[in-house]
């Protein structure tokens, strides 16, 4: 499964106006921990595609989105529901921790 790359132009439509919760993976191509987390995030997207959407935001290409949601370090995962951020995980390391934080929406 390939995750959708969200841009400044598509963020509001894809994330804020979505019918179901959206997990946004804030990352950058140079970020080693982001690369390590990517397969975990993709697996969660595949397993829970009926209940949540998962997208990626390259903070180098779209820094305005990162600033808007005060993403100060990466990787950061933010879950949006009803157009609002409802959960934030900064530098998540374990799949179990991510699933626990998202459990109310899965």
PDB file of N, CA and C in Angstrom, residues 28-105:
ATOM      1  N   UNK A  28      10.280  13.685   6.793  1.00  0.00           N
ATOM      2  CA  UNK A  28      11.169  14.327   5.813  1.00  0.00           C
ATOM      3  C   UNK A  28      12.065  13.245   5.228  1.00  0.00           C
ATOM      4  N   UNK A  29      12.465  13.411   3.971  1.00  0.00           N
ATOM      5  CA  UNK A  29      13.281  12.390   3.302  1.00  0.00           C
ATOM      6  C   UNK A  29      14.618  12.099   3.985  1.00  0.00           C
ATOM      7  N   UNK A  30      15.189  13.051   4.698  1.00  0.00           N
ATOM      8  CA  UNK A  30      16.482  12.896   5.352  1.00  0.00           C
ATOM      9  C   UNK A  30      16.382  12.290   6.747  1.00  0.00           C
ATOM     10  N   UNK A  31      15.175  12.072   7.244  1.00  0.00           N
ATOM     11  CA  UNK A  31      14.938  11.648   8.624  1.00  0.00           C
ATOM     12  C   UNK A  31      14.999  10.123   8.760  1.00  0.00           C
ATOM     13  N   UNK A  32      16.062   9.626   9.390  1.00  0.00           N
ATOM     14  CA  UNK A  32      16.225   8.191   9.595  1.00  0.00           C
ATOM     15  C   UNK A  32      15.101   7.563  10.413  1.00  0.00           C
ATOM     16  N   UNK A  33      14.741   8.144  11.563  1.00  0.00           N
ATOM     17  CA  UNK A  33      13.635   7.579  12.335  1.00  0.00           C
ATOM     18  C   UNK A  33      12.307   7.560  11.558  1.00  0.00           C
ATOM     19  N   UNK A  34      12.116   8.548  10.669  1.00  0.00           N
ATOM     20  CA  UNK A  34      10.903   8.573   9.841  1.00  0.00           C
ATOM     21  C   UNK A  34      10.887   7.372   8.897  1.00  0.00           C
ATOM     22  N   UNK A  35      12.031   7.091   8.304  1.00  0.00           N
ATOM     23  CA  UNK A  35      12.139   5.939   7.403  1.00  0.00           C
ATOM     24  C   UNK A  35      11.898   4.642   8.151  1.00  0.00           C
ATOM     25  N   UNK A  36      12.397   4.551   9.381  1.00  0.00           N
ATOM     26  CA  UNK A  36      12.205   3.346  10.189  1.00  0.00           C
ATOM     27  C   UNK A  36      10.734   3.169  10.577  1.00  0.00           C
ATOM     28  N   UNK A  37      10.039   4.262  10.809  1.00  0.00           N
ATOM     29  CA  UNK A  37       8.637   4.208  11.214  1.00  0.00           C
ATOM     30  C   UNK A  37       7.696   3.953  10.042  1.00  0.00           C
ATOM     31  N   UNK A  38       8.104   4.298   8.854  1.00  0.00           N
ATOM     32  CA  UNK A  38       7.241   4.217   7.677  1.00  0.00           C
ATOM     33  C   UNK A  38       6.568   2.852   7.482  1.00  0.00           C
ATOM     34  N   UNK A  39       7.284   1.724   7.574  1.00  0.00           N
ATOM     35  CA  UNK A  39       6.609   0.435   7.399  1.00  0.00           C
ATOM     36  C   UNK A  39       5.552   0.157   8.470  1.00  0.00           C
ATOM     37  N   UNK A  40       5.774   0.644   9.674  1.00  0.00           N
ATOM     38  CA  UNK A  40       4.797   0.466  10.753  1.00  0.00           C
ATOM     39  C   UNK A  40       3.526   1.245  10.441  1.00  0.00           C
ATOM     40  N   UNK A  41       3.698   2.495  10.019  1.00  0.00           N
ATOM     41  CA  UNK A  41       2.555   3.337   9.684  1.00  0.00           C
ATOM     42  C   UNK A  41       1.789   2.754   8.494  1.00  0.00           C
ATOM     43  N   UNK A  42       2.510   2.263   7.508  1.00  0.00           N
ATOM     44  CA  UNK A  42       1.868   1.653   6.340  1.00  0.00           C
ATOM     45  C   UNK A  42       1.081   0.403   6.736  1.00  0.00           C
ATOM     46  N   UNK A  43       1.643  -0.411   7.614  1.00  0.00           N
ATOM     47  CA  UNK A  43       0.947  -1.609   8.079  1.00  0.00           C
ATOM     48  C   UNK A  43      -0.333  -1.251   8.833  1.00  0.00           C
ATOM     49  N   UNK A  44      -0.265  -0.226   9.669  1.00  0.00           N
ATOM     50  CA  UNK A  44      -1.458   0.230  10.392  1.00  0.00           C
ATOM     51  C   UNK A  44      -2.504   0.720   9.401  1.00  0.00           C
ATOM     52  N   UNK A  45      -2.072   1.428   8.369  1.00  0.00           N
ATOM     53  CA  UNK A  45      -2.997   1.907   7.335  1.00  0.00           C
ATOM     54  C   UNK A  45      -3.706   0.747   6.650  1.00  0.00           C
ATOM     55  N   UNK A  46      -2.962  -0.287   6.325  1.00  0.00           N
ATOM     56  CA  UNK A  46      -3.546  -1.457   5.647  1.00  0.00           C
ATOM     57  C   UNK A  46      -4.526  -2.186   6.555  1.00  0.00           C
ATOM     58  N   UNK A  47      -4.146  -2.386   7.807  1.00  0.00           N
ATOM     59  CA  UNK A  47      -4.971  -3.154   8.738  1.00  0.00           C
ATOM     60  C   UNK A  47      -6.240  -2.426   9.172  1.00  0.00           C
ATOM     61  N   UNK A  48      -6.216  -1.110   9.168  1.00  0.00           N
ATOM     62  CA  UNK A  48      -7.354  -0.336   9.678  1.00  0.00           C
ATOM     63  C   UNK A  48      -7.956   0.592   8.629  1.00  0.00           C
ATOM     64  N   UNK A  49      -7.819   0.222   7.356  1.00  0.00           N
ATOM     65  CA  UNK A  49      -8.293   1.090   6.288  1.00  0.00           C
ATOM     66  C   UNK A  49      -9.799   1.312   6.299  1.00  0.00           C
ATOM     67  N   UNK A  50     -10.541   0.446   6.969  1.00  0.00           N
ATOM     68  CA  UNK A  50     -11.989   0.640   7.056  1.00  0.00           C
ATOM     69  C   UNK A  50     -12.374   1.710   8.075  1.00  0.00           C
ATOM     70  N   UNK A  51     -11.483   1.966   9.045  1.00  0.00           N
ATOM     71  CA  UNK A  51     -11.843   2.908  10.105  1.00  0.00           C
ATOM     72  C   UNK A  51     -11.076   4.224  10.074  1.00  0.00           C
ATOM     73  N   UNK A  52      -9.839   4.216   9.540  1.00  0.00           N
ATOM     74  CA  UNK A  52      -9.067   5.453   9.446  1.00  0.00           C
ATOM     75  C   UNK A  52      -8.367   5.531   8.086  1.00  0.00           C
ATOM     76  N   UNK A  53      -8.035   6.745   7.693  1.00  0.00           N
ATOM     77  CA  UNK A  53      -7.173   6.978   6.533  1.00  0.00           C
ATOM     78  C   UNK A  53      -5.808   7.374   7.071  1.00  0.00           C
ATOM     79  N   UNK A  54      -4.769   7.081   6.320  1.00  0.00           N
ATOM     80  CA  UNK A  54      -3.418   7.461   6.726  1.00  0.00           C
ATOM     81  C   UNK A  54      -2.744   8.157   5.548  1.00  0.00           C
ATOM     82  N   UNK A  55      -2.182   9.329   5.804  1.00  0.00           N
ATOM     83  CA  UNK A  55      -1.503  10.108   4.771  1.00  0.00           C
ATOM     84  C   UNK A  55      -0.170  10.600   5.312  1.00  0.00           C
ATOM     85  N   UNK A  56       0.664  11.133   4.412  1.00  0.00           N
ATOM     86  CA  UNK A  56       1.982  11.647   4.790  1.00  0.00           C
ATOM     87  C   UNK A  56       2.103  13.113   4.380  1.00  0.00           C
ATOM     88  N   UNK A  57       2.856  13.865   5.178  1.00  0.00           N
ATOM     89  CA  UNK A  57       3.190  15.250   4.840  1.00  0.00           C
ATOM     90  C   UNK A  57       4.701  15.395   4.948  1.00  0.00           C
ATOM     91  N   UNK A  58       5.344  15.720   3.838  1.00  0.00           N
ATOM     92  CA  UNK A  58       6.775  16.015   3.805  1.00  0.00           C
ATOM     93  C   UNK A  58       6.945  17.445   4.317  1.00  0.00           C
ATOM     94  N   UNK A  59       7.523  17.580   5.507  1.00  0.00           N
ATOM     95  CA  UNK A  59       7.613  18.914   6.110  1.00  0.00           C
ATOM     96  C   UNK A  59       8.590  19.834   5.388  1.00  0.00           C
ATOM     97  N   UNK A  60       9.522  19.268   4.628  1.00  0.00           N
ATOM     98  CA  UNK A  60      10.424  20.116   3.837  1.00  0.00           C
ATOM     99  C   UNK A  60       9.688  20.728   2.655  1.00  0.00           C
ATOM    100  N   UNK A  61       8.812  19.956   2.041  1.00  0.00           N
ATOM    101  CA  UNK A  61       8.065  20.429   0.879  1.00  0.00           C
ATOM    102  C   UNK A  61       6.870  21.300   1.283  1.00  0.00           C
ATOM    103  N   UNK A  62       6.340  21.059   2.490  1.00  0.00           N
ATOM    104  CA  UNK A  62       5.134  21.776   2.933  1.00  0.00           C
ATOM    105  C   UNK A  62       5.285  22.223   4.390  1.00  0.00           C
ATOM    106  N   UNK A  63       6.262  23.098   4.650  1.00  0.00           N
ATOM    107  CA  UNK A  63       6.516  23.522   6.034  1.00  0.00           C
ATOM    108  C   UNK A  63       5.351  24.273   6.667  1.00  0.00           C
ATOM    109  N   UNK A  64       4.516  24.885   5.853  1.00  0.00           N
ATOM    110  CA  UNK A  64       3.380  25.640   6.387  1.00  0.00           C
ATOM    111  C   UNK A  64       2.416  24.742   7.161  1.00  0.00           C
ATOM    112  N   UNK A  65       2.257  23.496   6.725  1.00  0.00           N
ATOM    113  CA  UNK A  65       1.375  22.577   7.448  1.00  0.00           C
ATOM    114  C   UNK A  65       1.992  22.222   8.794  1.00  0.00           C
ATOM    115  N   UNK A  66       3.296  21.970   8.801  1.00  0.00           N
ATOM    116  CA  UNK A  66       3.986  21.645  10.051  1.00  0.00           C
ATOM    117  C   UNK A  66       3.892  22.811  11.039  1.00  0.00           C
ATOM    118  N   UNK A  67       4.056  24.022  10.556  1.00  0.00           N
ATOM    119  CA  UNK A  67       3.959  25.202  11.416  1.00  0.00           C
ATOM    120  C   UNK A  67       2.540  25.342  11.956  1.00  0.00           C
ATOM    121  N   UNK A  68       1.573  25.133  11.087  1.00  0.00           N
ATOM    122  CA  UNK A  68       0.157  25.262  11.455  1.00  0.00           C
ATOM    123  C   UNK A  68      -0.207  24.350  12.626  1.00  0.00           C
ATOM    124  N   UNK A  69       0.390  23.158  12.664  1.00  0.00           N
ATOM    125  CA  UNK A  69       0.067  22.188  13.716  1.00  0.00           C
ATOM    126  C   UNK A  69       1.209  21.998  14.716  1.00  0.00           C
ATOM    127  N   UNK A  70       2.116  22.950  14.750  1.00  0.00           N
ATOM    128  CA  UNK A  70       3.206  23.013  15.718  1.00  0.00           C
ATOM    129  C   UNK A  70       4.014  21.714  15.783  1.00  0.00           C
ATOM    130  N   UNK A  71       4.336  21.179  14.608  1.00  0.00           N
ATOM    131  CA  UNK A  71       5.190  20.000  14.532  1.00  0.00           C
ATOM    132  C   UNK A  71       6.630  20.482  14.670  1.00  0.00           C
ATOM    133  N   UNK A  72       7.226  20.208  15.823  1.00  0.00           N
ATOM    134  CA  UNK A  72       8.558  20.706  16.126  1.00  0.00           C
ATOM    135  C   UNK A  72       9.645  19.651  15.952  1.00  0.00           C
ATOM    136  N   UNK A  73       9.247  18.391  15.904  1.00  0.00           N
ATOM    137  CA  UNK A  73      10.202  17.313  15.674  1.00  0.00           C
ATOM    138  C   UNK A  73       9.515  16.229  14.854  1.00  0.00           C
ATOM    139  N   UNK A  74      10.335  15.443  14.187  1.00  0.00           N
ATOM    140  CA  UNK A  74       9.784  14.360  13.386  1.00  0.00           C
ATOM    141  C   UNK A  74      10.517  13.072  13.727  1.00  0.00           C
ATOM    142  N   UNK A  75       9.854  11.959  13.573  1.00  0.00           N
ATOM    143  CA  UNK A  75       8.490  11.805  13.077  1.00  0.00           C
ATOM    144  C   UNK A  75       7.457  12.220  14.133  1.00  0.00           C
ATOM    145  N   UNK A  76       6.379  12.786  13.646  1.00  0.00           N
ATOM    146  CA  UNK A  76       5.221  13.107  14.460  1.00  0.00           C
ATOM    147  C   UNK A  76       3.993  12.584  13.739  1.00  0.00           C
ATOM    148  N   UNK A  77       3.118  11.944  14.496  1.00  0.00           N
ATOM    149  CA  UNK A  77       1.839  11.475  13.963  1.00  0.00           C
ATOM    150  C   UNK A  77       0.742  12.279  14.643  1.00  0.00           C
ATOM    151  N   UNK A  78      -0.177  12.824  13.846  1.00  0.00           N
ATOM    152  CA  UNK A  78      -1.332  13.535  14.401  1.00  0.00           C
ATOM    153  C   UNK A  78      -2.586  12.909  13.817  1.00  0.00           C
ATOM    154  N   UNK A  79      -3.516  12.541  14.696  1.00  0.00           N
ATOM    155  CA  UNK A  79      -4.802  12.011  14.262  1.00  0.00           C
ATOM    156  C   UNK A  79      -5.811  13.146  14.247  1.00  0.00           C
ATOM    157  N   UNK A  80      -6.478  13.298  13.114  1.00  0.00           N
ATOM    158  CA  UNK A  80      -7.517  14.310  12.952  1.00  0.00           C
ATOM    159  C   UNK A  80      -8.872  13.609  12.872  1.00  0.00           C
ATOM    160  N   UNK A  81      -9.841  14.159  13.566  1.00  0.00           N
ATOM    161  CA  UNK A  81     -11.204  13.646  13.506  1.00  0.00           C
ATOM    162  C   UNK A  81     -12.137  14.852  13.494  1.00  0.00           C
ATOM    163  N   UNK A  82     -13.063  14.857  12.564  1.00  0.00           N
ATOM    164  CA  UNK A  82     -13.978  15.991  12.463  1.00  0.00           C
ATOM    165  C   UNK A  82     -13.276  17.298  12.161  1.00  0.00           C
ATOM    166  N   UNK A  83     -12.122  17.221  11.494  1.00  0.00           N
ATOM    167  CA  UNK A  83     -11.386  18.417  11.113  1.00  0.00           C
ATOM    168  C   UNK A  83     -10.484  18.985  12.192  1.00  0.00           C
ATOM    169  N   UNK A  84     -10.349  18.270  13.312  1.00  0.00           N
ATOM    170  CA  UNK A  84      -9.539  18.763  14.424  1.00  0.00           C
ATOM    171  C   UNK A  84      -8.514  17.716  14.864  1.00  0.00           C
ATOM    172  N   UNK A  85      -7.338  18.162  15.295  1.00  0.00           N
ATOM    173  CA  UNK A  85      -6.370  17.204  15.839  1.00  0.00           C
ATOM    174  C   UNK A  85      -6.882  16.672  17.181  1.00  0.00           C
ATOM    175  N   UNK A  86      -6.884  15.347  17.318  1.00  0.00           N
ATOM    176  CA  UNK A  86      -7.406  14.744  18.545  1.00  0.00           C
ATOM    177  C   UNK A  86      -6.361  13.907  19.285  1.00  0.00           C
ATOM    178  N   UNK A  87      -5.263  13.597  18.627  1.00  0.00           N
ATOM    179  CA  UNK A  87      -4.182  12.842  19.269  1.00  0.00           C
ATOM    180  C   UNK A  87      -2.878  13.152  18.552  1.00  0.00           C
ATOM    181  N   UNK A  88      -1.819  13.328  19.322  1.00  0.00           N
ATOM    182  CA  UNK A  88      -0.497  13.603  18.760  1.00  0.00           C
ATOM    183  C   UNK A  88       0.516  12.660  19.389  1.00  0.00           C
ATOM    184  N   UNK A  89       1.322  12.045  18.540  1.00  0.00           N
ATOM    185  CA  UNK A  89       2.410  11.173  19.002  1.00  0.00           C
ATOM    186  C   UNK A  89       3.692  11.719  18.415  1.00  0.00           C
ATOM    187  N   UNK A  90       4.606  12.123  19.281  1.00  0.00           N
ATOM    188  CA  UNK A  90       5.895  12.636  18.837  1.00  0.00           C
ATOM    189  C   UNK A  90       6.934  11.535  18.990  1.00  0.00           C
ATOM    190  N   UNK A  91       7.640  11.262  17.913  1.00  0.00           N
ATOM    191  CA  UNK A  91       8.689  10.240  17.875  1.00  0.00           C
ATOM    192  C   UNK A  91       8.216   8.896  18.412  1.00  0.00           C
ATOM    193  N   UNK A  92       7.078   8.405  17.911  1.00  0.00           N
ATOM    194  CA  UNK A  92       6.608   7.092  18.369  1.00  0.00           C
ATOM    195  C   UNK A  92       7.606   6.013  17.959  1.00  0.00           C
ATOM    196  N   UNK A  93       7.831   5.051  18.836  1.00  0.00           N
ATOM    197  CA  UNK A  93       8.825   4.026  18.551  1.00  0.00           C
ATOM    198  C   UNK A  93       8.218   2.649  18.335  1.00  0.00           C
ATOM    199  N   UNK A  94       7.135   2.382  19.019  1.00  0.00           N
ATOM    200  CA  UNK A  94       6.572   1.039  18.967  1.00  0.00           C
ATOM    201  C   UNK A  94       5.173   1.047  18.378  1.00  0.00           C
ATOM    202  N   UNK A  95       4.913   0.028  17.593  1.00  0.00           N
ATOM    203  CA  UNK A  95       3.600  -0.160  16.989  1.00  0.00           C
ATOM    204  C   UNK A  95       2.511  -0.200  18.068  1.00  0.00           C
ATOM    205  N   UNK A  96       2.782  -0.906  19.159  1.00  0.00           N
ATOM    206  CA  UNK A  96       1.801  -1.039  20.235  1.00  0.00           C
ATOM    207  C   UNK A  96       1.435   0.319  20.826  1.00  0.00           C
ATOM    208  N   UNK A  97       2.422   1.215  20.951  1.00  0.00           N
ATOM    209  CA  UNK A  97       2.156   2.555  21.485  1.00  0.00           C
ATOM    210  C   UNK A  97       1.248   3.353  20.554  1.00  0.00           C
ATOM    211  N   UNK A  98       1.488   3.213  19.265  1.00  0.00           N
ATOM    212  CA  UNK A  98       0.663   3.922  18.271  1.00  0.00           C
ATOM    213  C   UNK A  98      -0.760   3.386  18.330  1.00  0.00           C
ATOM    214  N   UNK A  99      -0.908   2.079  18.315  1.00  0.00           N
ATOM    215  CA  UNK A  99      -2.244   1.474  18.349  1.00  0.00           C
ATOM    216  C   UNK A  99      -2.993   1.828  19.632  1.00  0.00           C
ATOM    217  N   UNK A 100      -2.289   1.873  20.749  1.00  0.00           N
ATOM    218  CA  UNK A 100      -2.922   2.247  22.006  1.00  0.00           C
ATOM    219  C   UNK A 100      -3.440   3.680  21.949  1.00  0.00           C
ATOM    220  N   UNK A 101      -2.645   4.589  21.403  1.00  0.00           N
ATOM    221  CA  UNK A 101      -3.051   5.991  21.298  1.00  0.00           C
ATOM    222  C   UNK A 101      -4.232   6.178  20.348  1.00  0.00           C
ATOM    223  N   UNK A 102      -4.338   5.292  19.359  1.00  0.00           N
ATOM    224  CA  UNK A 102      -5.410   5.404  18.366  1.00  0.00           C
ATOM    225  C   UNK A 102      -6.624   4.529  18.698  1.00  0.00           C
ATOM    226  N   UNK A 103      -6.561   3.785  19.760  1.00  0.00           N
ATOM    227  CA  UNK A 103      -7.567   2.747  20.046  1.00  0.00           C
ATOM    228  C   UNK A 103      -9.004   3.256  20.051  1.00  0.00           C
ATOM    229  N   UNK A 104      -9.237   4.470  20.479  1.00  0.00           N
ATOM    230  CA  UNK A 104     -10.610   5.005  20.508  1.00  0.00           C
ATOM    231  C   UNK A 104     -11.187   5.227  19.114  1.00  0.00           C
ATOM    232  N   UNK A 105     -10.318   5.303  18.110  1.00  0.00           N
ATOM    233  CA  UNK A 105     -10.773   5.582  16.751  1.00  0.00           C
ATOM    234  C   UNK A 105     -10.675   4.386  15.814  1.00  0.00           C
TER     235      UNK A 105
END
